[in-house]
mmCIF file of C-alpha atoms and ligand atoms in Angstrom:
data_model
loop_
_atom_site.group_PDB
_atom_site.id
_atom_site.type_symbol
_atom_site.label_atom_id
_atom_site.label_comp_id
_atom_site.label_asym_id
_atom_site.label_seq_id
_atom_site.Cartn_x
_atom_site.Cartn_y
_atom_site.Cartn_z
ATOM 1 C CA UNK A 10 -25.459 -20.104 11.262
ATOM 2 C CA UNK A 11 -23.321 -16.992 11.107
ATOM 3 C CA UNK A 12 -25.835 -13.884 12.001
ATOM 4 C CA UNK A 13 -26.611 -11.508 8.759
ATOM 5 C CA UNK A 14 -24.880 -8.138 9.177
ATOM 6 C CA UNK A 15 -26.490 -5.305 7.542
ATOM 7 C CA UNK A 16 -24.647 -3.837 4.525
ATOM 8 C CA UNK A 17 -21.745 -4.858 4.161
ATOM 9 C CA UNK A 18 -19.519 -3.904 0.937
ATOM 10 C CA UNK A 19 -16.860 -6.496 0.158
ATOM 11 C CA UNK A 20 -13.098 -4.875 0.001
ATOM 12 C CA UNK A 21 -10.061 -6.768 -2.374
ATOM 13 C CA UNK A 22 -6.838 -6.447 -2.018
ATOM 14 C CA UNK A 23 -5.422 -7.101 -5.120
ATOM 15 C CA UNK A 24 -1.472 -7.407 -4.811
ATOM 16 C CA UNK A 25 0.789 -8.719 -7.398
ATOM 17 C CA UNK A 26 1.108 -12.695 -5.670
ATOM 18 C CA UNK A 27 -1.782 -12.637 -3.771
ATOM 19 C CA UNK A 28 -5.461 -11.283 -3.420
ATOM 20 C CA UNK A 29 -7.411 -11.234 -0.191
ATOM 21 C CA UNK A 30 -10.638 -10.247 0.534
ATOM 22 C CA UNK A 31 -13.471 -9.573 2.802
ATOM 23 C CA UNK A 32 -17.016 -8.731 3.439
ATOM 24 C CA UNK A 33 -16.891 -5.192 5.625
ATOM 25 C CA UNK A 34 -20.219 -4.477 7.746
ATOM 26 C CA UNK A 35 -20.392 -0.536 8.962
ATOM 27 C CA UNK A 36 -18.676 -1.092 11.983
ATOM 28 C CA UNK A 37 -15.557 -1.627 9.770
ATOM 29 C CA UNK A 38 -15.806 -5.540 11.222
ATOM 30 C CA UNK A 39 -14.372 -8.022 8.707
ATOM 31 C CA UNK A 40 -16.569 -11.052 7.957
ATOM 32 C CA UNK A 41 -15.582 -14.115 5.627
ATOM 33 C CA UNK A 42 -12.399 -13.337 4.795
ATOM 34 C CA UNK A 43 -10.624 -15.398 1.988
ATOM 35 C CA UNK A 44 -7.833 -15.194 -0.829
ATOM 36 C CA UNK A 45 -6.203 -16.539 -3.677
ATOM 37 C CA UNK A 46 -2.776 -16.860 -5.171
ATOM 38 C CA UNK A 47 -2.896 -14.527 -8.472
ATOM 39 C CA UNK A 48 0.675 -14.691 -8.978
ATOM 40 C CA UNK A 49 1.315 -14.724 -13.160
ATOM 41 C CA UNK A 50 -1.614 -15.336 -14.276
ATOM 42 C CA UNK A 51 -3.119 -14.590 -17.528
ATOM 43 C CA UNK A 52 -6.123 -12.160 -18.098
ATOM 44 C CA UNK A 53 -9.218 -14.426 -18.282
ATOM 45 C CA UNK A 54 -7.545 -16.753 -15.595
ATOM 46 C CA UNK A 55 -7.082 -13.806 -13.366
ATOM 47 C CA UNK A 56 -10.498 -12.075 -14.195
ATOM 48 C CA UNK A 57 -12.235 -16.135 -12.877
ATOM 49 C CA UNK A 58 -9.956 -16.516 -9.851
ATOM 50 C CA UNK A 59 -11.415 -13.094 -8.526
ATOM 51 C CA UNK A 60 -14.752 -13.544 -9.529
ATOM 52 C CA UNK A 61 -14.725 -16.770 -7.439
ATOM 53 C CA UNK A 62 -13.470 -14.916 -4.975
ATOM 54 C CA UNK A 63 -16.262 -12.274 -4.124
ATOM 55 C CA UNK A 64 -18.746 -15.029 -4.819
ATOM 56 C CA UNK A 65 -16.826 -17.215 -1.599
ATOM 57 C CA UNK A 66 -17.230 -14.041 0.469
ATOM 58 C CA UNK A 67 -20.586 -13.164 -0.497
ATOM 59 C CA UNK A 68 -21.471 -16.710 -0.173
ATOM 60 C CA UNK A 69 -20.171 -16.357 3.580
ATOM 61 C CA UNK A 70 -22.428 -13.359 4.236
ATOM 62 C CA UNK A 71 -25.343 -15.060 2.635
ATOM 63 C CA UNK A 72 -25.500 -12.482 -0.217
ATOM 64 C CA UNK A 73 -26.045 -9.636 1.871
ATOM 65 C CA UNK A 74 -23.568 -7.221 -0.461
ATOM 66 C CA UNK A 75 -24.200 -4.350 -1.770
ATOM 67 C CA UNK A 76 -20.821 -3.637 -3.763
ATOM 68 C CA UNK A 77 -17.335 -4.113 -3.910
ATOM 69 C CA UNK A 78 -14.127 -2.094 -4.072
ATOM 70 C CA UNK A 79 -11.117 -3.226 -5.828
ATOM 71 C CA UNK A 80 -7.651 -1.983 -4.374
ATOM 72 C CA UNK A 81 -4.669 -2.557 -6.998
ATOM 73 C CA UNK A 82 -1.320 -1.442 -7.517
ATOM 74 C CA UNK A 83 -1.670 0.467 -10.411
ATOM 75 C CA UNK A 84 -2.533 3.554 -11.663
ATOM 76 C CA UNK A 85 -5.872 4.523 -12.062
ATOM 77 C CA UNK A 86 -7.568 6.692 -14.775
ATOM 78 C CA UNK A 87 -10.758 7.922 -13.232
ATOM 79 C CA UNK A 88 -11.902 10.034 -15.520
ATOM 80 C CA UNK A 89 -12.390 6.868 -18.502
ATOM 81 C CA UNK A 90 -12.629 4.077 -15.591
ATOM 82 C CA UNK A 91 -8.956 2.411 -16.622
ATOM 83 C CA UNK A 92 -6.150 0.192 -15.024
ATOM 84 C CA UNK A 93 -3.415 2.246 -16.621
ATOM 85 C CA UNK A 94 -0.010 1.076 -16.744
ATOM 86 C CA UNK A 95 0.284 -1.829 -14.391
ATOM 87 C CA UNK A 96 3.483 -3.736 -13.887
ATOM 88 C CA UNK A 97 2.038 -6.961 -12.023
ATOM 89 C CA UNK A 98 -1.253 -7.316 -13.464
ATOM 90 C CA UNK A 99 -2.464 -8.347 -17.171
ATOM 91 C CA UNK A 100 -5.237 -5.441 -16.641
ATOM 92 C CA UNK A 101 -3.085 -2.650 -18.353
ATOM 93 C CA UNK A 102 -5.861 -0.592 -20.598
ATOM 94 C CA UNK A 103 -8.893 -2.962 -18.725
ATOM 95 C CA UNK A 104 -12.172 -1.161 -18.068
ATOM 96 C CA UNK A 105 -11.417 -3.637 -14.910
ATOM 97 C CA UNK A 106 -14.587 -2.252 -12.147
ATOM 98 C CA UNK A 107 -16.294 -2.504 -14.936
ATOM 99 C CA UNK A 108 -15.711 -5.846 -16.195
ATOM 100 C CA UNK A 109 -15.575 -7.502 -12.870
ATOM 101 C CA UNK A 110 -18.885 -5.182 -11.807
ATOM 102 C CA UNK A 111 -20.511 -7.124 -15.049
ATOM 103 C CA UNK A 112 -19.605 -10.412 -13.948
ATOM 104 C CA UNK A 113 -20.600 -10.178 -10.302
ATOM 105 C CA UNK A 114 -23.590 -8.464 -10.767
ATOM 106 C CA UNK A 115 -23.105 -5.911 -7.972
ATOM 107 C CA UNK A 116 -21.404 -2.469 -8.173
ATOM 108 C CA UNK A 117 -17.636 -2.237 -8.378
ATOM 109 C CA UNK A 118 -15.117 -0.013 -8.315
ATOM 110 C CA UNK A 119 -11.275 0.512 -8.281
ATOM 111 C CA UNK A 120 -8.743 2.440 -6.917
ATOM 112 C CA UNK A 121 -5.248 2.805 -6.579
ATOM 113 C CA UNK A 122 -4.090 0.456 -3.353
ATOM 114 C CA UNK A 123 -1.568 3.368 -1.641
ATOM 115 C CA UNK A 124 -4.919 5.628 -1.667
ATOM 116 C CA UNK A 125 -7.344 3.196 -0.266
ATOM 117 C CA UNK A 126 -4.896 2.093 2.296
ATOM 118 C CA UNK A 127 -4.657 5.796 3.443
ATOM 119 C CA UNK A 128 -8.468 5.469 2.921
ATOM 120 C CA UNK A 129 -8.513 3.404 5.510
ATOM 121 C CA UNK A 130 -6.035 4.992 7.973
ATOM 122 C CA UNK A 131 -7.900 8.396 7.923
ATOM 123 C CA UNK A 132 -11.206 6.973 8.106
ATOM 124 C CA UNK A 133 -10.018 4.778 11.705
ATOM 125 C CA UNK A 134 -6.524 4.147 11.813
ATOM 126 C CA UNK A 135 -3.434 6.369 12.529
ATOM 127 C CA UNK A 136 -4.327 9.581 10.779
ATOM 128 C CA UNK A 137 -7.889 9.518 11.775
ATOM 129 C CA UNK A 138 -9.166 13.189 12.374
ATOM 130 C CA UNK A 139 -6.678 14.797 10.516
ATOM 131 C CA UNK A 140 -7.507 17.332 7.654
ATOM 132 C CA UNK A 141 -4.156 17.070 5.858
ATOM 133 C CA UNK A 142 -2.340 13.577 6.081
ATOM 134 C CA UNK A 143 0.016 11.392 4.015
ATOM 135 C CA UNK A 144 0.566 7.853 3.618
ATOM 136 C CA UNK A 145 3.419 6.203 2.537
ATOM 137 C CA UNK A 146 3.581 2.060 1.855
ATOM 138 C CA UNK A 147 6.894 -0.286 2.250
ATOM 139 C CA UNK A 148 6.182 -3.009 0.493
ATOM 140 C CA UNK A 149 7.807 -5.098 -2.642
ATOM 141 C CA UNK A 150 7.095 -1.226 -3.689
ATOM 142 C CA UNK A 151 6.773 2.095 -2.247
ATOM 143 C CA UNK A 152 2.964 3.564 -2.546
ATOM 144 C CA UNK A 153 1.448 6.454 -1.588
ATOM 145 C CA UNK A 154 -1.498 8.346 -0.755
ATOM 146 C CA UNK A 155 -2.393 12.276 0.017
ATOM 147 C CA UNK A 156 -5.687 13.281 1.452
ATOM 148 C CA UNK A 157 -5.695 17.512 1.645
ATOM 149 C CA UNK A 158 -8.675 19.409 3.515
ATOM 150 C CA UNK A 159 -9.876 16.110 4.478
ATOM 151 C CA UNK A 160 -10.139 14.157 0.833
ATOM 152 C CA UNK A 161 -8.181 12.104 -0.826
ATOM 153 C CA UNK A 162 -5.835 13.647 -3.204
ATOM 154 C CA UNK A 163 -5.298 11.954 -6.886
ATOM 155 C CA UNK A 164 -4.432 14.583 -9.113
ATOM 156 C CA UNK A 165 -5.423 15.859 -13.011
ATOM 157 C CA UNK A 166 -6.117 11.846 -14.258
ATOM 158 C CA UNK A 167 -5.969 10.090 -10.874
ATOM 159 C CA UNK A 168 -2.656 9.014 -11.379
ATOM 160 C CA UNK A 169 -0.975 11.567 -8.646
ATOM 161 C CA UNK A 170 -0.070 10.777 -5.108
ATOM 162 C CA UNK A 171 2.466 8.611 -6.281
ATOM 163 C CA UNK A 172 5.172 9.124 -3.629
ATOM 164 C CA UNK A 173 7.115 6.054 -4.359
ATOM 165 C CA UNK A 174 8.421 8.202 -7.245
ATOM 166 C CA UNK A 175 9.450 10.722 -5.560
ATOM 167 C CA UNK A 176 13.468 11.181 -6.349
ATOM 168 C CA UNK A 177 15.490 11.626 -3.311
ATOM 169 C CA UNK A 178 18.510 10.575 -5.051
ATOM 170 C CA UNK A 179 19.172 11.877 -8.192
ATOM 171 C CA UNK A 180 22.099 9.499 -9.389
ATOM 172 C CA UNK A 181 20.340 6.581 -7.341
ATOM 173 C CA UNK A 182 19.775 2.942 -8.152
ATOM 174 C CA UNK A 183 17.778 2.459 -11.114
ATOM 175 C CA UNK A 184 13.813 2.536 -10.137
ATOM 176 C CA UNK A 185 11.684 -0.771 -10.859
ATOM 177 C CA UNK A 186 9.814 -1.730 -13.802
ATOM 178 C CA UNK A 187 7.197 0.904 -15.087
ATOM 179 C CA UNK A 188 9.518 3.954 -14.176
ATOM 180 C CA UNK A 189 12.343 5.437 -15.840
ATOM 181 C CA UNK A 190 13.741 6.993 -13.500
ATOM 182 C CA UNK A 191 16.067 6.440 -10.946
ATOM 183 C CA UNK A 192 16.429 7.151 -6.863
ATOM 184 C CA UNK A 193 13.061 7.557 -6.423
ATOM 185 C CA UNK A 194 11.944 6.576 -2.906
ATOM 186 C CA UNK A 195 11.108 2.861 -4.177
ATOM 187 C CA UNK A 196 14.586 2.222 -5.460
ATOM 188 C CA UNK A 197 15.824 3.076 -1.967
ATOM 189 C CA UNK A 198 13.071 1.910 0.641
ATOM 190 C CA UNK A 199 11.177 -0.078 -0.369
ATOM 191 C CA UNK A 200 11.747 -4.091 0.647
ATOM 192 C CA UNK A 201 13.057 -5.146 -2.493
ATOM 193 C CA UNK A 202 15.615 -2.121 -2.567
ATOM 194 C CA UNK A 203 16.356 -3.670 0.945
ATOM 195 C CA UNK A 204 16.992 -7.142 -0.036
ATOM 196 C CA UNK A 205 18.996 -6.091 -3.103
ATOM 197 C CA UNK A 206 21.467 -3.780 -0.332
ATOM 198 C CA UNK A 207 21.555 -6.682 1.706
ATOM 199 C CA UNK A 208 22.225 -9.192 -0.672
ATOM 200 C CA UNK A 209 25.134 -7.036 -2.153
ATOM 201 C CA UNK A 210 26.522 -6.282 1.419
ATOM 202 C CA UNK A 211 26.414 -10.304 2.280
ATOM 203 C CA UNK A 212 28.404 -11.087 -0.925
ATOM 204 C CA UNK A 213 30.827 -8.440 0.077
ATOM 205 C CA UNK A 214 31.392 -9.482 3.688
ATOM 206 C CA UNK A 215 31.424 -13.246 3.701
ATOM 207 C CA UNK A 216 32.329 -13.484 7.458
ATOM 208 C CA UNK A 217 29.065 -11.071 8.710
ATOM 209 C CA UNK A 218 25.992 -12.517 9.771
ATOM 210 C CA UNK A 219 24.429 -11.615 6.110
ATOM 211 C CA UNK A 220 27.652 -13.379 4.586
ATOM 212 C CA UNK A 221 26.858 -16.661 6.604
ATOM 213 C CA UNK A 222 23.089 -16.582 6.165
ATOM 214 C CA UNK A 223 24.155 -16.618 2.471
ATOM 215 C CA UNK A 224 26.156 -18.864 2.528
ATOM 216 C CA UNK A 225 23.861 -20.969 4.183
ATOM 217 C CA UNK A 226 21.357 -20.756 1.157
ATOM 218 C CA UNK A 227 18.999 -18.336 3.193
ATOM 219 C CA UNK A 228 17.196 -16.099 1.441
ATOM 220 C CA UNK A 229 18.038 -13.023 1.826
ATOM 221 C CA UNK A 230 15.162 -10.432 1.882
ATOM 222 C CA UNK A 231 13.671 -7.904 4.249
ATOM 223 C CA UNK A 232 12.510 -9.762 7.190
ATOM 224 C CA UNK A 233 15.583 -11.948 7.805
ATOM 225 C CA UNK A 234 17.323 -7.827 7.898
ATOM 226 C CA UNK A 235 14.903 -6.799 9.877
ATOM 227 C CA UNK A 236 15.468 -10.338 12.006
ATOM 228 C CA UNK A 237 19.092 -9.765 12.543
ATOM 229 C CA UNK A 238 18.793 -6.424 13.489
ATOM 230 C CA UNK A 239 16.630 -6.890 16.411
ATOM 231 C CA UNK A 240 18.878 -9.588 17.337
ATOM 232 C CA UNK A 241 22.124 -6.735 17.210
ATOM 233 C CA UNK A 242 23.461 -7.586 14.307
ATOM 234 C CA UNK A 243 25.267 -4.276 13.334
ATOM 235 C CA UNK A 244 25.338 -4.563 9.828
ATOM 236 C CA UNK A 245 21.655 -5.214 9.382
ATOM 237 C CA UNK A 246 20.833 -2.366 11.787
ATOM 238 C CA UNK A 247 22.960 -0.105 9.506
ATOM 239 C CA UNK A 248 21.240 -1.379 6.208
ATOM 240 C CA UNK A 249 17.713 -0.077 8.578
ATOM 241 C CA UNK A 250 19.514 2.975 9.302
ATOM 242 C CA UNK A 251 20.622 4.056 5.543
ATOM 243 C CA UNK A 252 16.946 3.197 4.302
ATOM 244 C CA UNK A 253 15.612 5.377 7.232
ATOM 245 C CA UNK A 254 17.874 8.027 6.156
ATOM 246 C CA UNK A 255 16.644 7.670 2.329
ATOM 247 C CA UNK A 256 12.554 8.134 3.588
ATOM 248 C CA UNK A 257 13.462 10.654 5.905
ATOM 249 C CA UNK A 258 14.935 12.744 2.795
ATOM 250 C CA UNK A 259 11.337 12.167 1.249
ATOM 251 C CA UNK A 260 9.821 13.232 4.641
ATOM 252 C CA UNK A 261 11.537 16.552 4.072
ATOM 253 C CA UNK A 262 10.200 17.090 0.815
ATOM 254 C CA UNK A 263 6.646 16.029 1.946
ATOM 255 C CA UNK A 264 6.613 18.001 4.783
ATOM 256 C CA UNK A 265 7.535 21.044 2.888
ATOM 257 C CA UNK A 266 5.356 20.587 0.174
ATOM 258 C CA UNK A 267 2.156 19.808 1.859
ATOM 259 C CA UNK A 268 2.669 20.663 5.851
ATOM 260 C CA UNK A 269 0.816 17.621 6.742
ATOM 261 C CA UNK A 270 -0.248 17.049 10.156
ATOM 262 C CA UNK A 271 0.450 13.351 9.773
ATOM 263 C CA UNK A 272 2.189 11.198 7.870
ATOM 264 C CA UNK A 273 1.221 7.747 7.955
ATOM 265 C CA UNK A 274 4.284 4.687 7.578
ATOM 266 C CA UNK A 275 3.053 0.806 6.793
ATOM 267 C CA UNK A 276 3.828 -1.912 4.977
ATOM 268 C CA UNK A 277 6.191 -4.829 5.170
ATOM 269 C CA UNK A 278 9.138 -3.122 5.548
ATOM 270 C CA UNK A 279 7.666 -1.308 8.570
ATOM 271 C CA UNK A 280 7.952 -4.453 10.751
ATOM 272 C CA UNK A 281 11.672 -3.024 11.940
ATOM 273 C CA UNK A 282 9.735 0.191 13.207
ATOM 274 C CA UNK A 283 11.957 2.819 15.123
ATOM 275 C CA UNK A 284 14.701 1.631 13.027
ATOM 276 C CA UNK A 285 13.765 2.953 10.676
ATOM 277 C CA UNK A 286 11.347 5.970 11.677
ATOM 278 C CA UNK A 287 13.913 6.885 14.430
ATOM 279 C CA UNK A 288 16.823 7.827 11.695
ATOM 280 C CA UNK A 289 13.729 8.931 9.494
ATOM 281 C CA UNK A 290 12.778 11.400 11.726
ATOM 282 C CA UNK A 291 16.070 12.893 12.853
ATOM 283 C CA UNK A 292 16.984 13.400 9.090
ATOM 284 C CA UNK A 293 13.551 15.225 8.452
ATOM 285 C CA UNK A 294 14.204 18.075 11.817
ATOM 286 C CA UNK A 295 17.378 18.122 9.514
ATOM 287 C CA UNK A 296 16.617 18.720 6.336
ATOM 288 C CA UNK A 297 12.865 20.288 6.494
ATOM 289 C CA UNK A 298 11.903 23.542 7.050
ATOM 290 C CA UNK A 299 11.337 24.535 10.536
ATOM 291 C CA UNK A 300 7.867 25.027 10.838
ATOM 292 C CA UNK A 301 6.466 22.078 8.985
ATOM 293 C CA UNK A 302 8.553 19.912 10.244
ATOM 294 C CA UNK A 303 7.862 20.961 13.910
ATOM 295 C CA UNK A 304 4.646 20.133 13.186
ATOM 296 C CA UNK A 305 4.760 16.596 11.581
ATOM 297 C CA UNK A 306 3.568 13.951 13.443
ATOM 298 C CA UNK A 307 5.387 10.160 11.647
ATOM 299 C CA UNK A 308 3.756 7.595 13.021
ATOM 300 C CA UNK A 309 3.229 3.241 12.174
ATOM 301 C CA UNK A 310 -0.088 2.638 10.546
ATOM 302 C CA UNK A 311 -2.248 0.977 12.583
ATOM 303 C CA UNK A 312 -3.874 -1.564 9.992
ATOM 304 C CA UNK A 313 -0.895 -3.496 8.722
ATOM 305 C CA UNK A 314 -1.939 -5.917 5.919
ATOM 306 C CA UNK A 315 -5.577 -5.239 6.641
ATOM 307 C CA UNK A 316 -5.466 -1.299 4.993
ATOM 308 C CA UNK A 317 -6.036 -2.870 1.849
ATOM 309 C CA UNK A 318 -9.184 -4.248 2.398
ATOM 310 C CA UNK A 319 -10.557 -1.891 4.884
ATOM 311 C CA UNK A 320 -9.643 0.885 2.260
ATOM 312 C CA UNK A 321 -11.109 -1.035 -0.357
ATOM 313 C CA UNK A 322 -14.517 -1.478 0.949
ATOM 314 C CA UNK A 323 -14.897 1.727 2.270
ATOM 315 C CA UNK A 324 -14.288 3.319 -0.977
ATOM 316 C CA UNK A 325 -17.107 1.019 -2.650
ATOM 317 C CA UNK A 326 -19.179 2.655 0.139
ATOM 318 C CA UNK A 327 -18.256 5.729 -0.364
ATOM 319 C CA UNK A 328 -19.037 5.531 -4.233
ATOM 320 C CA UNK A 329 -22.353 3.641 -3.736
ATOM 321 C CA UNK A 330 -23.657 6.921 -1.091
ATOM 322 C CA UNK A 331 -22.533 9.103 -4.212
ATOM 323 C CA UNK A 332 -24.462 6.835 -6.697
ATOM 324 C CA UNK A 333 -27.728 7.593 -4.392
ATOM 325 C CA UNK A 334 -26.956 11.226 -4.210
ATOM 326 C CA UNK A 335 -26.504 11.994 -7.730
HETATM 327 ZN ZN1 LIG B 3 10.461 5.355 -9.721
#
């Protein structure tokens, strides 16, 4: 019989295919973790998969939970507790902490999923220490997160920090669902801008590496770029390269709006590493002012897929010392 760790929050990671979760004890140990596929469902169906989903992990800790913290991609509106505006959930307009906190129980509570995963990185991860730091997330999407003087940063409604939107491109691709706008950061780096330049390079160049994998009925998507490119593949190096380029632009602008002492890099994309911080780093000495950009530090997460979580349950802990406070 697994041994009973003392408070532990549970953390969720709440993506738009998937949600994983565990029980977090205060060493920032994970404990019983577990998931579910999510991927289209409807709003009750959804709303029962996750329910059964804390119960599995609290089961695993024997009940020994004293909240949980929901990270989604989505904005938040903290001020009237709402899932605002969310393009791969049903919860758009959902009181959702407190729906799910009703049906667990326990005390939940939600927050955007590039904040929490910064959450997590300040707290013990890359940027830990660091009054003024920045994450940015490439994944399917681009998120972000801002903590300044040492706290996270989310703006007049909670909805801020949203670097993914960040235009680097004015007459860029056309941005993804939810945003009407165009060459922001997550039409150009994130990893389904990257499969989109890839798959339009492979049907333009039968006879490269990209043209044969497609031809061969591979799928063509970030990690098989990322793939070929370690394995010197030019062309897929280049695509790395050119999507370096784009987040190194939005380093620029990052550095010389905030002069952060850190910014913070993860997600999928991030699995091709210096190729894509190298270029993004000699384009920021490039295009930043001097001084902040002298003093930047751009560095890999350190949590990978586990930021979510982390972030997640720390959050709930945070909120739960607050509760006792006030
Ligand atoms: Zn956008």
């Amino acid at each position: 019989m697994a041994e009973v760790p003392a408070e532990c929050v549970i953390g969720v990671d709440l993506g738009g295919t998937k949600a994983v979760a565990a029980a977090v004890d205060r060493e920032l140990a994970m404990r019983h973790r577990a998931r579910r596929e999510i991927l289209r469902q409807d709003l009750p169906t959804l709303l029962a998969t996750l329910t059964a989903l804390v119960d599995e992990v609290r089961e695993g800790v024997r009940g020994e939970v004293e909240g949980v913290g929901f990270g989604i991609p989505c904005l938040i509106d903290q001020d009237r507790h709402l899932a605002a505006s969310s393009v791969h959930l049903p919860i758009e307009g959902l009181a959702f902490a407190d729906v799910m906190a009703e049906r667990l129980g326990i005390p939940a509570f939600m927050d955007n999923d590039g904040n929490l995963a910064l959450l997590a990185e300040h707290h013990a991860g890359a940027a830990r220490g660091e009054q003024n730091a920045v994450m940015i997330t490439l994944g399917t999407g681009v998120a972000g997160g801002i903590v300044i003087a040492g706290e996270l940063y989310r703006g007049a409604q909670g909805a801020g920090a949203e670097l993914g939107h960040m235009i680097v491109d004015a007459d860029g691709p056309e941005c993804g669902p939810g945003c009407p706008s165009r060459g922001c950061l997550e039409a150009l780096c994130s990893g389904s801008a990257l499969a989109r330049d890839a798959l339009a390079f492979a049907r333009n160049a039968p006879d490269s590496r990209l043209g044969q994998a497609l031809a061969q009925g591979r799928d063509i998507n970030g990690p098989l770029v990322t793939e070929l490119a370690f394995d010197g593949d030019p062309d897929a190096a280049t695509l790395l390269t050119r999507l370096g380029e784009w987040l190194g632009i939005g380093l620029a602008n990052v550095a010389n709006i905030f002069n952060p002492d850190v910014v913070v890099v993860g997600g999928g994309v991030m699995a091709a590493g210096e190729l894509i911080l190298g270029p993004a780093r000699r384009v920021l000495a490039d295009r930043a002012l001097a001084l902040p950009a002298a003093h930047l530090r751009v560095t890999p997460a350190r949590f990978g897929a586990d930021a979510g979580v982390l972030g997640a349950a720390l959050f709930a802990r945070e909120r739960l010392r607050q509760r006792v406070r006030a």
